[in-house]
XYZ file of C-alpha atoms in Angstrom:
713
model
C 99.682 1.291 73.960
C 97.086 3.974 74.038
C 95.610 2.362 76.727
C 98.399 2.291 78.708
C 99.122 5.940 78.032
C 95.897 7.030 79.059
C 96.592 4.872 82.363
C 100.028 7.005 83.161
C 98.354 10.437 81.959
C 95.742 9.740 84.777
C 98.034 8.563 87.498
C 100.018 11.429 86.847
C 97.423 14.377 86.882
C 95.860 12.465 90.273
C 99.263 13.108 91.757
C 99.772 16.387 90.742
C 96.329 17.629 91.805
C 96.618 16.703 94.879
C 99.022 18.235 96.120
C 97.294 21.417 94.504
C 93.777 20.757 95.522
C 91.610 19.399 97.510
C 89.497 15.857 97.470
C 86.146 17.706 95.712
C 87.642 20.039 93.363
C 90.001 17.266 92.349
C 87.212 15.580 91.813
C 85.782 17.725 88.716
C 89.351 18.216 88.025
C 89.801 14.773 87.194
C 86.948 14.289 85.657
C 87.505 16.898 83.220
C 91.245 15.768 82.485
C 89.277 12.880 81.931
C 87.014 14.273 79.255
C 89.748 16.191 77.804
C 91.857 12.973 77.519
C 88.653 11.377 75.994
C 88.511 13.910 73.438
C 91.821 14.316 71.776
C 91.912 10.376 72.021
C 88.599 8.907 71.452
C 86.312 11.976 70.243
C 83.274 10.183 71.769
C 82.789 10.794 75.503
C 83.917 14.806 75.099
C 79.972 15.832 75.708
C 79.453 13.568 78.742
C 82.941 15.027 80.259
C 81.556 18.532 80.023
C 78.511 17.480 81.575
C 80.682 16.277 84.190
C 82.700 19.465 84.674
C 79.398 21.494 85.238
C 77.825 19.110 87.585
C 81.024 19.529 89.614
C 80.434 23.231 89.672
C 77.047 23.097 90.476
C 77.495 20.499 93.212
C 81.097 22.012 94.867
C 80.045 25.845 93.883
C 81.016 26.898 97.378
C 84.063 24.753 96.772
C 84.424 26.195 93.355
C 83.990 30.228 94.605
C 86.821 29.720 97.058
C 88.951 28.570 94.834
C 89.812 30.369 92.209
C 92.253 28.031 90.616
C 89.305 25.208 90.175
C 87.503 27.961 88.263
C 89.903 28.308 85.622
C 90.101 25.454 85.365
C 86.733 24.664 84.954
C 86.577 27.254 82.169
C 89.901 25.910 81.075
C 88.309 22.488 80.851
C 84.932 23.966 78.998
C 87.224 26.049 76.390
C 89.296 22.305 76.043
C 86.168 20.807 75.409
C 85.191 23.057 73.134
C 88.023 22.748 71.688
C 88.131 19.395 71.733
C 84.422 19.467 69.656
C 85.694 21.324 67.015
C 88.667 19.341 66.812
C 86.549 15.945 66.886
C 84.136 17.897 64.447
C 86.857 18.589 62.039
C 89.093 15.199 62.589
C 85.165 13.174 61.824
C 85.109 15.460 57.849
C 88.395 14.719 57.247
C 88.267 11.353 57.968
C 84.693 11.452 56.359
C 86.719 13.465 53.314
C 89.424 11.362 53.379
C 87.550 8.270 53.111
C 86.047 9.210 49.846
C 88.701 10.343 48.200
C 90.481 6.682 49.131
C 87.428 5.368 47.522
C 87.649 7.370 44.731
C 91.196 6.603 44.410
C 90.443 3.177 44.472
C 87.540 3.074 42.646
C 90.290 4.841 39.630
C 92.786 2.224 40.017
C 89.750 -0.818 39.962
C 88.719 1.238 37.097
C 91.788 1.562 35.320
C 93.123 -1.978 35.918
C 90.102 -3.380 34.478
C 91.038 -0.980 30.836
C 94.042 -1.870 31.185
C 93.465 -5.769 31.889
C 90.744 -5.464 28.609
C 93.535 -3.602 26.831
C 95.593 -6.400 27.022
C 92.752 -9.064 26.320
C 91.530 -7.329 23.150
C 95.298 -7.168 22.206
C 95.884 -10.719 23.102
C 92.712 -11.597 21.403
C 93.519 -9.348 18.467
C 96.579 -11.411 18.276
C 95.055 -14.721 18.595
C 92.695 -13.650 15.839
C 95.641 -12.778 13.497
C 96.937 -15.977 14.627
C 93.976 -17.928 13.461
C 92.986 -15.620 10.264
C 96.717 -16.481 8.849
C 96.491 -20.155 10.001
C 92.760 -20.260 8.622
C 94.319 -18.509 5.676
C 96.844 -21.134 5.035
C 94.454 -23.905 6.039
C 92.025 -22.660 3.184
C 94.776 -22.443 0.822
C 96.651 -26.123 1.511
C 92.411 -27.361 1.363
C 92.165 -25.143 -2.096
C 94.853 -26.251 -3.355
C 94.911 -30.308 -2.711
C 91.053 -30.448 -3.054
C 90.822 -33.286 -5.630
C 87.376 -31.544 -6.817
C 88.278 -28.269 -8.893
C 86.906 -25.023 -7.191
C 87.578 -21.915 -9.243
C 86.730 -18.657 -8.749
C 84.907 -16.091 -11.072
C 84.820 -12.170 -10.881
C 80.643 -10.302 -11.361
C 81.626 -10.410 -15.333
C 82.531 -13.668 -15.679
C 86.194 -13.825 -16.383
C 88.328 -16.380 -14.122
C 90.688 -15.662 -11.572
C 91.516 -18.392 -10.079
C 91.953 -21.760 -9.699
C 93.357 -24.584 -7.748
C 95.610 -27.482 -8.800
C 92.726 -29.566 -9.740
C 91.971 -27.314 -12.620
C 95.090 -25.968 -14.112
C 95.814 -26.622 -17.764
C 99.192 -28.515 -16.272
C 97.312 -30.979 -14.744
C 95.558 -31.408 -18.186
C 92.635 -31.457 -17.500
C 89.974 -30.460 -19.923
C 87.467 -28.913 -17.262
C 90.031 -26.209 -17.076
C 87.873 -25.410 -20.750
C 85.120 -25.956 -19.532
C 84.991 -23.284 -16.570
C 86.372 -20.367 -18.419
C 85.433 -18.360 -22.279
C 86.016 -18.666 -25.049
C 82.341 -19.787 -25.324
C 82.812 -21.866 -28.262
C 84.598 -24.582 -26.105
C 80.930 -25.347 -25.117
C 79.976 -27.040 -27.948
C 81.580 -29.829 -26.320
C 79.668 -29.868 -23.226
C 76.711 -32.009 -23.087
C 73.425 -32.823 -20.668
C 73.204 -35.928 -18.658
C 70.567 -36.463 -21.728
C 73.647 -35.857 -24.262
C 71.469 -32.739 -25.261
C 74.355 -29.851 -25.930
C 74.762 -27.108 -23.085
C 74.095 -23.868 -23.997
C 75.920 -21.010 -22.645
C 73.500 -19.588 -20.824
C 72.743 -23.081 -19.037
C 76.109 -23.202 -17.518
C 76.004 -23.288 -13.782
C 78.593 -20.054 -12.967
C 76.700 -17.859 -15.411
C 73.167 -19.086 -14.276
C 74.758 -17.721 -10.401
C 76.336 -14.773 -11.996
C 72.711 -13.666 -13.489
C 70.493 -14.922 -11.255
C 72.439 -14.640 -8.062
C 71.154 -17.109 -6.546
C 73.330 -20.539 -6.279
C 73.138 -23.679 -9.020
C 73.818 -26.705 -6.649
C 74.361 -30.290 -8.322
C 74.370 -30.147 -12.133
C 75.649 -32.753 -13.840
C 77.484 -31.762 -17.028
C 79.834 -34.253 -19.527
C 82.516 -33.828 -21.808
C 82.509 -35.266 -25.154
C 86.164 -36.175 -26.278
C 86.887 -36.333 -29.409
C 88.113 -39.667 -29.497
C 84.469 -40.356 -28.126
C 84.616 -41.058 -24.469
C 82.766 -39.075 -21.786
C 84.165 -37.298 -18.823
C 81.341 -36.553 -16.205
C 81.427 -33.746 -13.468
C 79.066 -32.600 -10.595
C 79.304 -28.781 -10.700
C 77.942 -26.558 -8.091
C 77.797 -22.043 -8.575
C 77.608 -19.823 -5.769
C 77.569 -16.349 -6.140
C 79.918 -14.247 -3.644
C 78.771 -10.506 -2.328
C 80.377 -8.180 0.044
C 78.764 -6.735 2.964
C 76.720 -3.977 1.416
C 75.187 -6.615 -0.667
C 78.033 -5.848 -4.042
C 78.497 -8.694 -6.669
C 81.871 -10.157 -5.661
C 82.211 -12.760 -8.269
C 80.975 -16.691 -8.027
C 82.840 -19.487 -7.082
C 82.164 -22.525 -8.672
C 82.871 -26.358 -7.771
C 83.335 -29.691 -9.551
C 83.655 -32.895 -8.880
C 85.032 -36.009 -11.532
C 81.574 -38.814 -11.509
C 82.734 -40.606 -14.508
C 83.489 -43.277 -12.646
C 80.162 -43.058 -10.428
C 78.127 -42.609 -13.203
C 79.915 -45.621 -14.996
C 78.592 -47.532 -11.826
C 75.329 -45.996 -12.400
C 75.249 -47.535 -15.743
C 76.572 -50.582 -14.741
C 74.361 -50.859 -11.661
C 70.996 -49.283 -13.849
C 72.359 -52.324 -16.352
C 72.314 -54.614 -13.486
C 68.790 -53.876 -12.054
C 67.561 -53.586 -15.408
C 69.118 -57.188 -15.972
C 67.577 -58.528 -12.281
C 63.920 -56.570 -13.287
C 63.847 -58.276 -16.618
C 65.439 -62.015 -14.831
C 62.883 -61.356 -11.845
C 60.106 -61.094 -14.829
C 61.193 -63.992 -17.409
C 62.421 -66.591 -14.712
C 60.101 -69.336 -14.112
C 60.536 -69.354 -10.331
C 58.819 -67.536 -7.554
C 60.414 -64.857 -6.394
C 59.208 -63.082 -3.076
C 60.121 -60.476 -0.519
C 58.573 -60.397 2.982
C 58.780 -57.610 5.395
C 60.337 -58.757 8.848
C 56.703 -59.309 9.666
C 55.958 -61.587 7.207
C 54.053 -59.405 4.936
C 54.181 -59.692 1.098
C 56.257 -56.894 -0.584
C 56.489 -57.861 -3.509
C 56.249 -61.238 -5.997
C 56.995 -61.546 -9.887
C 54.691 -62.101 -12.779
C 55.175 -65.898 -12.577
C 53.904 -65.941 -8.746
C 50.997 -63.886 -10.437
C 50.393 -66.279 -12.834
C 50.703 -69.404 -10.792
C 49.125 -68.358 -7.857
C 46.318 -66.100 -9.226
C 46.668 -63.207 -7.289
C 47.805 -59.823 -8.428
C 50.289 -58.410 -6.274
C 48.078 -55.199 -6.237
C 45.459 -57.748 -4.186
C 47.169 -58.605 -1.693
C 49.926 -56.471 -1.589
C 50.638 -55.901 2.425
C 49.129 -59.293 2.608
C 50.220 -62.072 5.443
C 51.843 -64.591 3.612
C 51.268 -67.135 5.856
C 47.534 -66.136 6.768
C 46.838 -65.722 3.253
C 48.902 -68.395 1.394
C 49.722 -71.668 3.980
C 47.202 -73.558 5.414
C 46.597 -74.293 8.993
C 49.120 -77.547 9.878
C 51.727 -75.325 8.163
C 51.297 -71.880 9.542
C 52.818 -71.910 12.487
C 56.216 -74.348 11.133
C 56.261 -72.100 8.459
C 56.266 -69.061 10.410
C 58.882 -69.998 12.860
C 61.376 -70.937 9.819
C 60.812 -67.370 8.396
C 61.960 -65.846 11.678
C 65.050 -68.494 12.039
C 66.141 -67.488 8.863
C 65.653 -63.712 9.225
C 68.483 -63.754 11.637
C 70.647 -65.916 9.041
C 69.585 -69.639 9.946
C 70.352 -71.148 6.003
C 67.099 -72.408 4.693
C 67.057 -73.829 1.628
C 65.740 -76.925 -0.661
C 62.824 -76.879 2.292
C 59.461 -77.867 0.786
C 55.550 -77.168 1.558
C 52.069 -76.275 0.400
C 50.690 -73.255 -0.775
C 47.064 -72.470 -1.444
C 46.603 -70.527 -5.109
C 43.352 -68.382 -5.397
C 41.350 -70.890 -6.756
C 42.229 -73.500 -4.145
C 44.784 -75.589 -5.928
C 47.799 -76.833 -3.529
C 50.895 -76.518 -5.061
C 54.588 -78.081 -3.543
C 56.783 -75.375 -3.147
C 60.745 -75.594 -2.851
C 62.348 -72.715 -0.842
C 65.739 -70.848 -0.684
C 65.812 -67.741 0.909
C 68.485 -65.234 2.044
C 68.094 -62.432 4.382
C 68.250 -58.468 3.311
C 69.934 -56.326 4.987
C 70.550 -52.029 4.522
C 73.695 -50.684 3.908
C 73.573 -49.879 7.772
C 73.015 -52.842 8.559
C 69.504 -52.642 9.030
C 67.631 -55.456 8.349
C 64.887 -55.468 5.425
C 63.187 -58.232 5.118
C 63.756 -62.004 3.398
C 64.306 -62.893 -0.109
C 62.573 -66.322 -1.102
C 62.872 -67.911 -4.396
C 60.697 -70.442 -4.974
C 60.671 -73.382 -7.747
C 57.245 -75.518 -8.566
C 57.747 -79.086 -7.885
C 54.367 -80.202 -7.884
C 55.053 -81.979 -11.354
C 58.063 -83.073 -10.148
C 57.088 -84.804 -7.044
C 54.208 -86.104 -8.500
C 57.143 -87.496 -11.218
C 59.101 -88.820 -8.456
C 56.438 -90.406 -6.340
C 55.227 -92.411 -10.189
C 59.055 -92.926 -10.520
C 59.466 -94.238 -7.142
C 56.446 -96.773 -7.814
C 58.102 -97.270 -11.281
C 61.271 -98.279 -9.737
C 59.242 -100.541 -7.008
C 57.393 -102.170 -9.728
C 60.320 -102.394 -12.102
C 62.174 -103.851 -8.418
C 59.200 -106.082 -8.239
C 59.319 -107.603 -11.478
C 63.013 -107.560 -11.254
C 62.844 -109.726 -8.632
C 60.104 -112.162 -9.405
C 61.649 -112.981 -12.582
C 62.870 -116.144 -12.656
C 65.756 -115.450 -15.311
C 68.344 -113.955 -13.653
C 69.573 -110.338 -14.621
C 72.590 -108.050 -13.753
C 73.004 -104.600 -14.527
C 76.559 -104.070 -16.052
C 78.053 -100.127 -16.437
C 80.626 -99.438 -19.237
C 83.799 -99.925 -16.409
C 82.843 -103.917 -16.605
C 81.747 -103.413 -13.430
C 78.447 -104.753 -11.729
C 75.763 -102.361 -10.155
C 72.844 -104.383 -9.996
C 71.523 -107.576 -9.456
C 68.063 -109.123 -8.677
C 66.942 -112.383 -6.477
C 67.149 -114.452 -9.007
C 70.788 -113.537 -9.859
C 71.816 -113.777 -6.236
C 70.278 -117.233 -5.790
C 71.728 -118.672 -8.849
C 75.435 -117.291 -8.943
C 75.150 -118.175 -4.711
C 75.813 -114.891 -3.469
C 74.475 -111.534 -2.219
C 73.413 -107.907 -3.820
C 75.837 -106.691 -1.573
C 78.519 -109.011 -2.481
C 78.232 -108.649 -6.217
C 77.373 -105.089 -6.537
C 81.109 -103.490 -7.464
C 82.458 -106.590 -8.788
C 84.191 -107.228 -12.667
C 81.664 -109.044 -14.599
C 84.130 -111.402 -15.339
C 84.355 -112.727 -12.142
C 80.953 -114.175 -12.171
C 81.205 -114.715 -16.546
C 84.847 -115.483 -17.587
C 83.957 -115.802 -20.898
C 82.179 -113.021 -21.170
C 85.089 -111.081 -21.800
C 88.820 -112.674 -22.961
C 90.418 -108.821 -23.226
C 91.387 -108.110 -19.433
C 91.712 -104.632 -19.776
C 89.021 -102.015 -18.659
C 86.015 -101.118 -20.282
C 86.228 -103.701 -22.868
C 82.433 -103.967 -23.391
C 82.123 -99.824 -24.138
C 84.869 -100.173 -26.574
C 84.003 -103.415 -28.366
C 80.859 -101.903 -28.720
C 81.850 -99.365 -30.882
C 83.550 -101.632 -32.661
C 81.678 -104.427 -33.312
C 77.857 -102.776 -32.091
C 75.890 -105.433 -33.360
C 78.008 -108.607 -31.945
C 76.911 -107.720 -28.571
C 73.973 -107.100 -28.011
C 70.366 -107.877 -29.366
C 71.570 -111.314 -29.539
C 71.414 -114.752 -26.959
C 74.552 -117.122 -26.915
C 75.738 -119.698 -24.831
C 77.945 -119.397 -21.840
C 79.185 -120.648 -18.938
C 79.472 -118.439 -15.217
C 81.072 -118.853 -12.336
C 79.255 -119.563 -8.945
C 80.267 -118.174 -5.874
C 81.752 -121.919 -4.518
C 83.487 -121.740 -7.744
C 81.490 -123.955 -10.039
C 80.835 -124.118 -13.456
C 77.756 -124.220 -15.323
C 76.495 -123.469 -18.639
C 73.707 -119.907 -19.383
C 71.647 -119.308 -21.783
C 72.908 -115.224 -22.109
C 71.777 -112.262 -23.586
C 73.387 -108.899 -23.646
C 71.193 -105.373 -24.320
C 72.948 -102.178 -23.939
C 70.282 -98.940 -22.484
C 71.572 -95.939 -24.070
C 70.222 -93.746 -20.557
C 71.927 -94.142 -18.386
C 74.959 -95.919 -20.623
C 74.384 -99.440 -18.858
C 74.551 -103.064 -20.401
C 71.387 -105.541 -18.859
C 72.052 -108.928 -18.944
C 69.495 -111.734 -18.855
C 71.156 -114.617 -17.490
C 69.038 -118.049 -18.171
C 70.554 -121.281 -16.189
C 70.906 -123.892 -19.055
C 71.659 -127.302 -16.371
C 67.817 -128.469 -16.630
C 67.917 -127.706 -20.695
C 71.905 -129.157 -21.969
C 70.815 -132.522 -19.686
C 66.839 -132.233 -21.227
C 68.667 -131.778 -24.622
C 70.805 -135.293 -24.163
C 67.551 -137.053 -22.627
C 64.914 -135.822 -25.470
C 67.767 -136.458 -27.685
C 68.037 -140.215 -26.138
C 64.328 -140.333 -26.364
C 64.004 -139.295 -29.872
C 66.906 -141.894 -30.672
C 65.038 -144.182 -29.023
C 61.794 -143.675 -30.561
C 63.250 -143.380 -33.864
C 64.483 -147.650 -33.380
C 61.644 -148.202 -32.000
C 59.202 -146.586 -35.213
C 62.111 -148.338 -37.355
C 61.404 -151.466 -35.843
C 57.137 -151.351 -36.220
C 57.867 -150.370 -39.180
C 60.241 -153.089 -40.270
C 57.713 -155.345 -38.621
C 54.659 -154.166 -39.631
C 55.734 -153.364 -43.457
C 57.853 -155.993 -43.570
C 54.942 -158.496 -42.796
C 52.273 -157.244 -45.157
C 54.969 -156.682 -48.325
C 55.493 -160.299 -47.489
C 51.780 -160.512 -47.407
C 51.580 -158.411 -50.506
C 54.272 -161.226 -52.446
C 52.253 -164.026 -51.657
C 49.456 -162.702 -53.145
C 51.363 -161.397 -55.946
C 52.029 -164.720 -56.575
C 48.578 -166.048 -56.183
C 47.462 -163.239 -58.622
C 49.822 -165.438 -61.324
C 47.987 -168.421 -60.553
C 44.787 -166.883 -60.529
C 44.993 -165.679 -64.184
C 46.538 -168.956 -65.392
C 43.203 -171.228 -63.707
C 40.179 -168.769 -62.750
C 40.529 -165.337 -64.121
C 37.366 -164.259 -62.707
C 38.737 -164.689 -59.140
C 41.301 -162.530 -59.954
C 39.804 -159.300 -59.308
C 39.641 -160.226 -55.916
C 42.768 -160.346 -55.790
C 44.030 -157.599 -57.054
C 41.534 -155.926 -54.119
C 43.044 -157.509 -51.441
C 46.426 -156.159 -53.300
C 45.643 -152.938 -53.334
C 44.521 -152.976 -48.956
C 47.942 -154.121 -48.275
C 49.051 -151.178 -50.320
C 46.998 -149.266 -48.604
C 47.429 -150.644 -45.219
C 51.469 -149.993 -46.166
C 51.041 -146.175 -47.168
C 49.591 -145.568 -43.619
C 52.353 -147.065 -41.593
C 54.982 -145.151 -43.832
C 53.319 -141.321 -43.833
C 50.219 -141.929 -40.912
C 47.905 -138.758 -40.260
C 47.775 -136.900 -36.591
C 44.421 -137.973 -35.924
C 45.089 -141.388 -37.636
C 47.900 -141.924 -35.222
C 46.153 -140.230 -32.274
C 43.350 -142.964 -32.921
C 45.546 -146.180 -33.170
C 47.126 -144.964 -29.642
C 44.037 -144.948 -27.997
C 43.584 -148.200 -29.403
C 47.123 -149.339 -28.415
C 46.659 -148.255 -25.030
C 43.286 -149.653 -24.591
C 44.464 -153.397 -25.670
C 47.471 -153.623 -23.847
C 46.517 -151.920 -20.836
C 42.541 -152.726 -20.402
C 42.011 -149.234 -19.662
C 39.002 -147.280 -21.303
C 41.269 -144.936 -23.405
C 39.383 -143.375 -26.268
C 39.822 -140.517 -29.409
C 37.498 -138.096 -30.132
C 38.173 -135.620 -33.067
C 35.195 -133.404 -33.653
C 36.069 -132.778 -37.373
C 39.027 -133.343 -39.494
C 42.189 -132.295 -38.506
C 45.029 -132.549 -41.768
C 48.352 -130.601 -40.713
C 50.619 -129.966 -43.338
C 53.488 -129.553 -40.902
C 54.911 -133.152 -40.204
C 57.346 -131.821 -37.359
C 54.257 -130.023 -35.932
C 51.785 -133.060 -36.281
C 54.822 -135.416 -34.561
C 55.612 -133.080 -31.441
C 51.724 -133.079 -30.828
C 51.274 -137.018 -31.292
C 54.769 -137.760 -29.207
C 53.521 -135.267 -26.503
C 50.001 -137.279 -26.279
C 51.800 -140.579 -26.185
C 53.668 -139.133 -23.003
C 50.390 -137.905 -20.965
C 48.915 -141.335 -21.947
C 52.317 -143.207 -21.035
C 52.590 -140.764 -17.344
C 48.774 -141.410 -16.251
C 48.976 -145.409 -17.250
C 51.665 -145.285 -15.369
C 51.373 -143.102 -12.097
C 47.884 -142.495 -12.440
C 46.011 -145.845 -12.517
C 43.238 -144.421 -14.460
C 39.646 -145.758 -15.538
C 39.389 -144.307 -18.536
C 41.482 -141.794 -20.498
C 39.918 -139.386 -23.069
C 42.704 -137.850 -25.337
C 40.965 -134.524 -27.927
C 41.916 -132.847 -30.632
C 39.790 -130.356 -31.953
C 40.181 -126.942 -34.048
C 39.799 -123.594 -32.670
C 39.076 -120.422 -34.545
C 40.053 -120.609 -37.747
C 43.953 -121.279 -37.555
C 43.634 -123.140 -33.562
C 44.525 -126.145 -32.465
C 43.877 -128.135 -29.154
C 45.125 -131.139 -28.014
C 44.138 -133.010 -25.195
C 44.600 -135.828 -22.273
C 42.328 -136.099 -19.274
C 41.814 -139.151 -17.225
C 40.394 -140.431 -14.012
C 43.023 -141.380 -11.882
C 44.873 -140.315 -8.701
C 46.439 -137.691 -10.083
C 50.088 -135.694 -8.673
C 51.092 -134.051 -5.554
C 51.389 -130.710 -6.808
C 55.767 -130.926 -6.272
C 55.312 -133.551 -9.182
C 53.981 -130.905 -11.830
C 57.520 -129.314 -12.138
C 59.695 -132.194 -12.426
C 60.159 -135.491 -13.477
C 62.022 -136.245 -17.394
C 58.457 -136.840 -18.780
C 56.653 -133.390 -18.120
C 60.094 -131.571 -19.119
C 59.886 -133.235 -22.479
C 56.628 -132.428 -22.796
C 57.053 -128.940 -22.565
C 60.058 -129.266 -24.177
C 58.209 -130.077 -27.305
C 55.264 -127.615 -26.975
C 58.322 -124.567 -26.848
C 59.943 -126.214 -30.112
C 56.301 -125.636 -31.662
C 55.636 -122.399 -30.198
C 52.045 -124.151 -28.193
C 51.966 -123.343 -24.754
C 50.932 -126.256 -22.770
C 49.132 -126.573 -19.167
C 49.248 -129.588 -17.087
C 46.282 -129.505 -14.149
C 44.331 -131.260 -11.758
C 40.716 -132.000 -12.365
C 37.960 -131.947 -10.695
C 37.013 -134.570 -8.785
C 39.955 -136.432 -9.476
C 42.498 -137.098 -12.246
C 44.653 -134.700 -14.654
C 44.869 -132.789 -17.816
C 46.999 -131.911 -19.869
C 46.199 -129.366 -22.649
C 48.276 -128.145 -25.702
C 47.084 -124.904 -27.544
C 48.633 -123.836 -30.806
C 47.723 -120.738 -32.875
C 49.014 -120.140 -36.432
C 49.281 -123.300 -37.605
C 48.163 -124.172 -41.726
C 45.564 -127.264 -41.818
C 45.536 -129.255 -45.603
C 42.549 -128.723 -47.460
């Protein structure tokens, strides 16, 4: 708008000057007017306008002189220029002062606003502080009153000023009297060592006296009935800003349960220490690297090392051999992270080089924060146990071998009447395997052993008749797997530990048959002996009768010949006596003579010294054994020579031997045949030992040895 106004003014001045002045004067005036306008509206170009006016006056003097109006106008321009300069100067100073004043006013307003804001902020902060203070006071009072820990405020003189709910008398807490005078209540206060607490030792009065905090003092209050309540007391003096003592604040916490727990923990610790130090088991603690932290005295005695000597040593390098170190260390790391390690056995080396077998049980130890501390190991010395187990296994194997090689069937029976084990002979005897027999009721194999059908008959019968079941041998019958019944000789014995019955069973079939055959043979032998006696004694008695008739005639006709007749009669009587009661030597001699005469075999009898037996039963069985041996040799061996030998051995021993040079007998025939069984049975009757062996180079030797016999003098 200012530019448009200046353009309009310039156009108007131009039109006016064209009517008054010529072109040259008009040019100067134009410059002067423009300068004036510039001074009024701009102020800056006034100096240029004045210069232009002067220049117009100099350039065009004639024109100016000729035209008075131009001069006036020039002066008017100069005057206007001066006025413009003064006006411009005044305007500039006014504008500058105005700007300064405006700046100061703005600065004052800004400072006023800042002061107002600060006052407002401080007011808000104060109100906030007051609200916070009231809230904190309420909160502190709530905390103060709701604390389970007793809080007591004292004056500088030790007088009770305020307490919270935990120590008020209506709470029936005896610590209210503990915290305040009169001092005679201190007679019930004690130290942790149960010595009396003196008034000057109370934490509150110590804090007031020393002006220093007193912390964590344990005080006990002894009740009249004997119980003790324990408190943990803290006291702290309170000072003003100037350092003046305002009083003291004391707090206490009921630690009765904690003390009980600590006592229980201490007792448990003492008990565990006593157990660790006295138990005959290794107790070992290793850190996470496998280093030794601790072990008990039993380990010291067992290994020969003291804890001081090898503390923090590597367990695996110190106690284990090279082959076990790697495997044991691997198991150690697995056990640290919870893998079960129970009943693992390895060998450790003691200080003196002895090797011990240890059975280990382990558990990882952790702190309360869950951090792994190490591994706790309990070890049991099983060296002797391992040896005993090995010996037991050897004994069991030996016993099993003995049982399996025994010719008699052996069955173990539990107190529930069920079979627990059988040997090989029992399997063969009954025709069933051990698996089939074990678990069966014994009545399935020996039905006549237990007539009662109730359970645990053997155990109950043993309690009533302890001597009727065990320790004796009896005849009974048994049943095989195929159902066949056969006679047995049964011997039942009780084993106290473990509670078992042992049944020894022998097949009596052969014995029964042998007994029958022996009875038949004995009957036949008795018949034959009777017949022989009848024939021999009858003949001798007939001869003796004739001799008596002859003696009667001799006494009448020739008395001198009567003596000869009497002598013949005496010899006849002696022969009858020998036939009626013949000795073993004579009988064997007669056996040899009859064998030689009847079979045309060189049969001899040898007896280096006289043998006279007082036991006719022994003599009879020995004679019959010799007779059977000679009979078998004649019948089966086709010998050329048979020798019968009878001789004493030691003081009370006797040996009968029958040998031949025949073809001998097959190995299988030595254990079979009726005659051989009869000889063995006769030997067993008199307690003799009978052996049948092959002779070198050919033939057989039958030997019967007997000990503990009585000889006639």
